[in-house]
Coordinates of C-alpha atoms in Angstrom, one line a residue:
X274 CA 0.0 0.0 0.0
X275 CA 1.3 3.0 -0.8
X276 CA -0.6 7.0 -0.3
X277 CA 0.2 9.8 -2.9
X278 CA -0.2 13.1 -1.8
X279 CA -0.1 14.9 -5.3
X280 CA 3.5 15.2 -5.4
X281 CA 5.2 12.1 -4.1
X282 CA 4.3 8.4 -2.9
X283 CA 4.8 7.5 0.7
X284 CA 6.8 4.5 2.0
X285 CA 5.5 1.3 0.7
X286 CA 3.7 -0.8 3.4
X287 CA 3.0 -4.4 3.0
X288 CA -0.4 -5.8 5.1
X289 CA -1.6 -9.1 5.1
X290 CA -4.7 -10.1 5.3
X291 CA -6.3 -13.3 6.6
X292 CA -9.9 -14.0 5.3
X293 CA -11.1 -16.6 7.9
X294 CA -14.4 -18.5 6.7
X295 CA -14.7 -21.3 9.2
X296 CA -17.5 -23.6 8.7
X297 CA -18.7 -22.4 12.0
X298 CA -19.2 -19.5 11.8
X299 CA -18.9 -18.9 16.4
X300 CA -15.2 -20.7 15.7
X301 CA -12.8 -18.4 17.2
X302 CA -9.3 -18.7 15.4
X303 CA -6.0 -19.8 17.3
X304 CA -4.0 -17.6 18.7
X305 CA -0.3 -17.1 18.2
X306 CA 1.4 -15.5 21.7
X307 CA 5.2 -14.5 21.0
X308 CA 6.1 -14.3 24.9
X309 CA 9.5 -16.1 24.3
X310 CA 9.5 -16.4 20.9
X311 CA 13.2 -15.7 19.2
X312 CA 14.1 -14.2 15.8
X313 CA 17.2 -16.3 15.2
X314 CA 18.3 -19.8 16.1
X315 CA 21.7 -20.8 16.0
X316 CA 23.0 -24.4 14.9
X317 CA 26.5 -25.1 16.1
X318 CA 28.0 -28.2 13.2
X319 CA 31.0 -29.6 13.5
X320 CA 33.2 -29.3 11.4
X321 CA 35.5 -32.0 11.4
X322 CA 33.0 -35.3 11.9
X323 CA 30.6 -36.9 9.3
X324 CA 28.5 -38.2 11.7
X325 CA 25.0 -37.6 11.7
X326 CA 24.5 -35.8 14.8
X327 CA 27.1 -33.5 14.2
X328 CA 24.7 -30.5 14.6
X329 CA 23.9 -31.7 17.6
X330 CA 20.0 -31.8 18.7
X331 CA 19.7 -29.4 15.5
X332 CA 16.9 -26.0 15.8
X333 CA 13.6 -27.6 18.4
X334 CA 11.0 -25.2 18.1
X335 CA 7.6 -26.4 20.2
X336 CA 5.0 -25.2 18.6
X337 CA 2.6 -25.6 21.5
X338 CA 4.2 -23.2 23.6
X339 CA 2.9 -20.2 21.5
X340 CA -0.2 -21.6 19.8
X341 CA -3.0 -22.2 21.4
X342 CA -6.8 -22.8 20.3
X343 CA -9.4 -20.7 22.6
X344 CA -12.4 -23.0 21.8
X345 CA -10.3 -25.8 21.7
X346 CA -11.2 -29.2 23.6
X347 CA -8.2 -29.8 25.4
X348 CA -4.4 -29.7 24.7
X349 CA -2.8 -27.7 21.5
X350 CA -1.4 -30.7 19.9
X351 CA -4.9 -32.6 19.8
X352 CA -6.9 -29.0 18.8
X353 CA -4.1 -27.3 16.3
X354 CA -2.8 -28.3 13.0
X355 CA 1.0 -27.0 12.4
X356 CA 2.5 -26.9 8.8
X357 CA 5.1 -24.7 7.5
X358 CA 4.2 -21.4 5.7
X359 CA 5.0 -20.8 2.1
X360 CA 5.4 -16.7 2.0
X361 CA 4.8 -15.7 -1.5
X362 CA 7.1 -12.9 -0.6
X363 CA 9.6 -15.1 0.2
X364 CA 12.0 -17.2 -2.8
X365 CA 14.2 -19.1 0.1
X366 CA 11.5 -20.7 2.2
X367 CA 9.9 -23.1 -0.7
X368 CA 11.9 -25.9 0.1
X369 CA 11.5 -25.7 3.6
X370 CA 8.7 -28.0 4.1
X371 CA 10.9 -30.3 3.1
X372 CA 14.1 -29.8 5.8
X373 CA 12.1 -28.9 9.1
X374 CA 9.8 -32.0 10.4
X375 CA 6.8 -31.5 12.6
X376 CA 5.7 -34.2 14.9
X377 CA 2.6 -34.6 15.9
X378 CA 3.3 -33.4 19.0
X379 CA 3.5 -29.9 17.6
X380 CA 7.4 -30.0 18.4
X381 CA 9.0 -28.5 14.6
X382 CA 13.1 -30.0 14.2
X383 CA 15.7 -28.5 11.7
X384 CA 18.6 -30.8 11.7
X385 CA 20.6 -30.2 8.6
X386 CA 22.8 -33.4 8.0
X387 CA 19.7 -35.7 8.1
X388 CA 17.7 -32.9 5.3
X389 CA 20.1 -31.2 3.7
X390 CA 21.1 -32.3 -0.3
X391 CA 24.7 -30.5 0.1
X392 CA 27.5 -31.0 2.5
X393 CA 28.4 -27.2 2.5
X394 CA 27.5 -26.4 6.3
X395 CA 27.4 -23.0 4.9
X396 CA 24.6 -23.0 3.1
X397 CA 22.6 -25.3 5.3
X398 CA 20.8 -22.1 7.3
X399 CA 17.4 -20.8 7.1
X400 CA 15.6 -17.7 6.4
X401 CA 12.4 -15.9 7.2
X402 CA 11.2 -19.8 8.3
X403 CA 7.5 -19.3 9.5
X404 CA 5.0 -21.7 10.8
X405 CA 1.0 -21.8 11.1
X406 CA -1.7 -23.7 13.2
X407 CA -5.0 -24.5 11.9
X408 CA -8.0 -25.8 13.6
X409 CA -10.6 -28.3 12.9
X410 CA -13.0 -25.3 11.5
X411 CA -9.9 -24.3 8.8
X412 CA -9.1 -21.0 10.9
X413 CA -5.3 -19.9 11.3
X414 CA -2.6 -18.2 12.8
X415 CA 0.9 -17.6 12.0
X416 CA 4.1 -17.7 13.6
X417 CA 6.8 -14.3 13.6
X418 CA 9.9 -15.1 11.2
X419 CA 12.6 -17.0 12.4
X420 CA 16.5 -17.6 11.1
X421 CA 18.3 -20.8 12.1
X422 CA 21.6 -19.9 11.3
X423 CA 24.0 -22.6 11.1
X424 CA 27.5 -22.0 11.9
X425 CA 30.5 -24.6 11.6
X426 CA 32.5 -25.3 14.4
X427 CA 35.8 -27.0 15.0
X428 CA 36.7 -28.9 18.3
X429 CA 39.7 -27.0 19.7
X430 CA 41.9 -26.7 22.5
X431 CA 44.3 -24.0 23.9
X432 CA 46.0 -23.3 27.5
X433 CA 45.1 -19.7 28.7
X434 CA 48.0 -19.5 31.3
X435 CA 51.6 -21.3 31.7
X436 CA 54.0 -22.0 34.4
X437 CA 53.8 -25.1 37.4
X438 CA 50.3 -26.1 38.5
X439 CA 49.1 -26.1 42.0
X440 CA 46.0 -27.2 44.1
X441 CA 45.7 -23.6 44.1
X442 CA 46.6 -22.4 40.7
X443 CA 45.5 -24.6 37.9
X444 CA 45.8 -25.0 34.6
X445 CA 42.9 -23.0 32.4
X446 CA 42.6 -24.8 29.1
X447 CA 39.2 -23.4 27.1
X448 CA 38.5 -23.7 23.5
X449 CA 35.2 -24.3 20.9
X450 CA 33.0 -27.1 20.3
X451 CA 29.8 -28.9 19.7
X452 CA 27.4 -27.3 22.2
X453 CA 26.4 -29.8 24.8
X454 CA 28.8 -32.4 24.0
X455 CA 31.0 -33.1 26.8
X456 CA 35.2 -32.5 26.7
X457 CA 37.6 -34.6 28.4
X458 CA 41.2 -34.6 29.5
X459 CA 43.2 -37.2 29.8
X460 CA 46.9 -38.7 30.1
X461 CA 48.4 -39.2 26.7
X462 CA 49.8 -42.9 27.8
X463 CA 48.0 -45.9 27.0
X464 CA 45.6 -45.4 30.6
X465 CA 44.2 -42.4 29.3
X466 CA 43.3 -41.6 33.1
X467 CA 40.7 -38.9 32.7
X468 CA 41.5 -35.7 34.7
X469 CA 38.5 -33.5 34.4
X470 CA 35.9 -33.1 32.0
X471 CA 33.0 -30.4 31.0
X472 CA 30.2 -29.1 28.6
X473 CA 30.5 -27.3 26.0
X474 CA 27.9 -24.3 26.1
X475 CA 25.2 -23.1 24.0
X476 CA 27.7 -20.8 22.4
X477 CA 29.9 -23.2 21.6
X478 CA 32.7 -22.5 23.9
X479 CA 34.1 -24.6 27.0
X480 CA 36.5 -23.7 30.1
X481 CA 38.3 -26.6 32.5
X482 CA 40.4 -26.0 35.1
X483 CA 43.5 -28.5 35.9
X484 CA 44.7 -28.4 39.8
X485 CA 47.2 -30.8 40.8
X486 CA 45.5 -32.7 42.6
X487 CA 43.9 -33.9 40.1
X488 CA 46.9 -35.1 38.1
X489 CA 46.4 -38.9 39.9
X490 CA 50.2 -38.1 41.8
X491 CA 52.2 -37.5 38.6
X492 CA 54.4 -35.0 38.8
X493 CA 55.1 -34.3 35.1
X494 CA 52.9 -35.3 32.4
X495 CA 51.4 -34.9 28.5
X496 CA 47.5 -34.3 28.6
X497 CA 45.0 -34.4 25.5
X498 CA 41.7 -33.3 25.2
X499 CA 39.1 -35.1 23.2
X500 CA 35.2 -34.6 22.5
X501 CA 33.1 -37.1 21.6
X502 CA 35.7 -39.3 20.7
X503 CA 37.6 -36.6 18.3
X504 CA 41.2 -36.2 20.2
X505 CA 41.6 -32.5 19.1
X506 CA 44.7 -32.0 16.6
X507 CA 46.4 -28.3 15.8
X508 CA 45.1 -27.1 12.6
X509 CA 47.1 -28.5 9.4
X510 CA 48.3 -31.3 11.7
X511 CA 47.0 -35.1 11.8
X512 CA 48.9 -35.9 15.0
X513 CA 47.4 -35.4 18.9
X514 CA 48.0 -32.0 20.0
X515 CA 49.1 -32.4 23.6
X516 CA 49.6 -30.2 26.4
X517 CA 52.6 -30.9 29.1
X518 CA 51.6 -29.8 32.9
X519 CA 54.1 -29.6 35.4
X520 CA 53.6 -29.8 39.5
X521 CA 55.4 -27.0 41.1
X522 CA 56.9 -30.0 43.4
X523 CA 58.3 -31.4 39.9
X524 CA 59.7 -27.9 39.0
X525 CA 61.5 -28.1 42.4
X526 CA 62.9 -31.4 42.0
X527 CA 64.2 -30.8 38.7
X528 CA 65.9 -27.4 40.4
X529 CA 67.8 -29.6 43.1
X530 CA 68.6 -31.6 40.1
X531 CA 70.3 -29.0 37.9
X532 CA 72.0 -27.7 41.5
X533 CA 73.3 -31.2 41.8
X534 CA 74.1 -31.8 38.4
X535 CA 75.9 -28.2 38.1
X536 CA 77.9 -29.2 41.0
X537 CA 78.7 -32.5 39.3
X538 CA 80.3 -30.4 36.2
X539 CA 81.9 -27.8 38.2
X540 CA 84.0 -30.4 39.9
X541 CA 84.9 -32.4 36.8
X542 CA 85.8 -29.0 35.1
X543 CA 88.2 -27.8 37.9
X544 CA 89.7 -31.8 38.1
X545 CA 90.0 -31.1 34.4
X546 CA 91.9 -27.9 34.5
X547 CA 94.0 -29.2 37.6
X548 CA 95.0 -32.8 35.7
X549 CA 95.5 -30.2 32.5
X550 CA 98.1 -27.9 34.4
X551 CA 99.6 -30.8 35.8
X552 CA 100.3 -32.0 32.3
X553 CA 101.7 -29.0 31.4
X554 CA 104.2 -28.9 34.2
X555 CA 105.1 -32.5 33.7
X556 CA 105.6 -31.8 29.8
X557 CA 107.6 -28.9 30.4
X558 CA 110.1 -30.7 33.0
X559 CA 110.2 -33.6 30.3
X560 CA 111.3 -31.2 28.0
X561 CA 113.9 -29.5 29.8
X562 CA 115.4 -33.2 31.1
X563 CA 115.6 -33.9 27.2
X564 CA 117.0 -30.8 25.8
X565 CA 119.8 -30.7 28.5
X566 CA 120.3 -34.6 27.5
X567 CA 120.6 -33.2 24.1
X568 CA 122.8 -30.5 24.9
X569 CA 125.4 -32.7 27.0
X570 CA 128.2 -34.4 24.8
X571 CA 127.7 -38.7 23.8
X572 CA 130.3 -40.1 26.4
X573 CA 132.9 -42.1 24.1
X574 CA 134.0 -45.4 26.0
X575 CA 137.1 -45.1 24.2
X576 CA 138.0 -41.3 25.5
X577 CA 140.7 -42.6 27.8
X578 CA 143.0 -44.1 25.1
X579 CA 142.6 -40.9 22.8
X580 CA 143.5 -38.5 24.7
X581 CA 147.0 -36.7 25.2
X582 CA 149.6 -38.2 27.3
X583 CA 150.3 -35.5 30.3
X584 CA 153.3 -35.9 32.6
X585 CA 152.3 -35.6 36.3
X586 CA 154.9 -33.1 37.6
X587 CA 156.0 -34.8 41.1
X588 CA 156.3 -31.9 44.1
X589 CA 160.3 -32.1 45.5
X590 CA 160.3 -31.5 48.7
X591 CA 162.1 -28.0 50.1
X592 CA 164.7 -27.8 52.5
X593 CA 163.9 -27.0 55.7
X594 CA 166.3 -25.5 58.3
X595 CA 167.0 -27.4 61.1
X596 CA 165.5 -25.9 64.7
X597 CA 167.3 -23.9 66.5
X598 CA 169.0 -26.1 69.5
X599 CA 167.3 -24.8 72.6
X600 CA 169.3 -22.3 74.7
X601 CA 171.4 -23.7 77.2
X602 CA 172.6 -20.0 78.0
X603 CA 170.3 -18.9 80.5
X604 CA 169.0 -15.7 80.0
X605 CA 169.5 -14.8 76.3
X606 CA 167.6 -16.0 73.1
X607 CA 168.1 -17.1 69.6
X608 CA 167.3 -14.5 66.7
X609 CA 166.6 -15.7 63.5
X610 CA 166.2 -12.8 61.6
X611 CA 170.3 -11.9 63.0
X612 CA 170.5 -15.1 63.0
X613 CA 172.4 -14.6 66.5
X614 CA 171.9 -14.5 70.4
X615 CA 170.3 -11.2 71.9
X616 CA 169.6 -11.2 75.6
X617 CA 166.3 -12.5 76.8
X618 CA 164.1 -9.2 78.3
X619 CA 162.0 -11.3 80.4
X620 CA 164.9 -13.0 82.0
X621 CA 165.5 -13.0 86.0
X622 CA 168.0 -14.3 87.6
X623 CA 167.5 -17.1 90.4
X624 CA 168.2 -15.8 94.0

């Protein structure tokens, strides 16, 4: 509908309406109540499985829960008719009839893997979907639009923090997955000892925390994560990603370790240098022993007979005078230099 005033056309305005001819003509038409009702669903699908709940529970719309019959007999499944409506207006929603399945409990499902004709999660959503309930007199009501949006999801895994874990202070791994589905860590031996586990949100995201007292008493260890049965791998990698936690009691041992260990090389490396300046000195005295050995003249056994005759002058003896013959001349003394008596100065007389 659109109003001219004589110079322009107003916004275009588009009105349905419903010409409801019931057989009875006191029917009173179902009501639709939008108290809750949601303009977009969203479909987490993983990306990585073929299986065919991938998507999860898929879109679960109850019907009942916003149409309801006033003249009805009893409940809005028994009263109500639900179908899926074809807007004219609307190119994308013909096929619809065809993906979404209504039981006849008046609860609508949109799972895409079990529907779809393509494998392209992409272009698996829906929009402007639409629903209507009839009942047994032919009268109607329609449901708001709704867009189940379908987005692809690949199980992953990352560690927020680093360093040694505590009971205090544990490890906070989080990452994306199928929502509801439940992630698990475990040991990467052949035990697989799970550690912890949770659920992955609505949104698609999970959080776990890792103390150490959860680690089972290991000290050191290489943990995996895994989600229904898909062990989550690094992107362009087909090997287990794994993630190595560390007590702080292991951190301290291996501290003690390198202490000991340092002390270990520091005392090979001074008995090194010592046996290496030892060497030295023993080299050097070697050396010296040979170049004086060098330096010193062959002996020749035969030296005796070659060399020069040299007479052996034999000392004569020297005269010597004979002694003075003691004085028998009291009072006076021999002079050798006169060679003659002189008179003794320390000479007395007897009395």
């Amino acid at each position: 509908i659109k109003a001219y005033d004589g110079e322009d056309y107003s916004v275009e305005e588009r009105i349905r309406i419903t010409i409801d001819n019931p057989t009875d003509a006191d029917n009173i038409a179902p009501i639709f109540n939008q108290t809750g009702w949601v303009g977009t669903i969203t479909v987490f699908c993983d990306a990585n499985s073929n299986a065919i709940d991938r998507c999860g529970e898929g879109a679960v719309i109850d019907l009942t829960a916003f149409f309801s019959d006033p003249d009805g007999m009893g409940e809005a499944e028994n009263d109500l008719l639900f179908d899926i409506f074809n807007d004219a207006t609307n190119l994308d929603d013909d096929n619809y009839a065809d993906y979404v399945r209504i039981s006849a409990q008046g609860v609508a499902t949109y799972n895409p893997p079990w529907v779809q004709p393509t494998s392209v999660i992409a272009d698996w959503s829906l929009v402007g979907l639409m629903f209507e309930a009839r009942d047994s007199y032919d009268s109607v009501a329609y449901s708001y639009k709704v867009n189940v949006v379908v987005v692809s999801v690949a199980f992953s895994a990352e560690r927020l923090d680093s360093g040694a874990v505590t009971a205090t202070d544990p490890a906070t791994f989080s990452g994306k997955g199928l929502p509801n589905s439940i992630v698990a860590a475990r040991f990467d031996d052949a035990k697989g000892i799970r550690l912890n586990s949770t659920r992955v949100g609505a949104d698609g995201t999970w959080t776990m925390d890792i103390a150490s007292n959860q680690m089972s008493g290991v000290e050191e260890a290489n943990v995996i994560f895994e989600m229904d049965g898909q062990v989550y791998s690094a992107p362009g990698t087909t090997a287990d990603s794994m993630f190595e936690l560390r007590s702080q009691s292991a951190d301290a041992n291996s501290g003690n370790l390198l202490l000991i260990i340092g002390a270990i090389v520091g005392v090979i490396v001074l008995l090194g240098a010592g046996a290496f300046f030892f060497q030295v000195e023993y080299e050097e005295f070697d050396e010296d022993e040979v170049m004086n050995e060098a330096a010193a003249p062959a002996e020749d056994p035969y030296a005796w007979g070659k060399a020069k005759q040299t007479p052996v002058a034999i000392p004569q003896e020297t005269a010597t005078a004979p002694a003075a013959a003691a004085s028998t001349h009291p009072g006076w003394l021999w002079d050798e230099t006169t060679n003659s008596w002189v008179p003794d100065p320390n000479y007395a007389p007897e009395q």
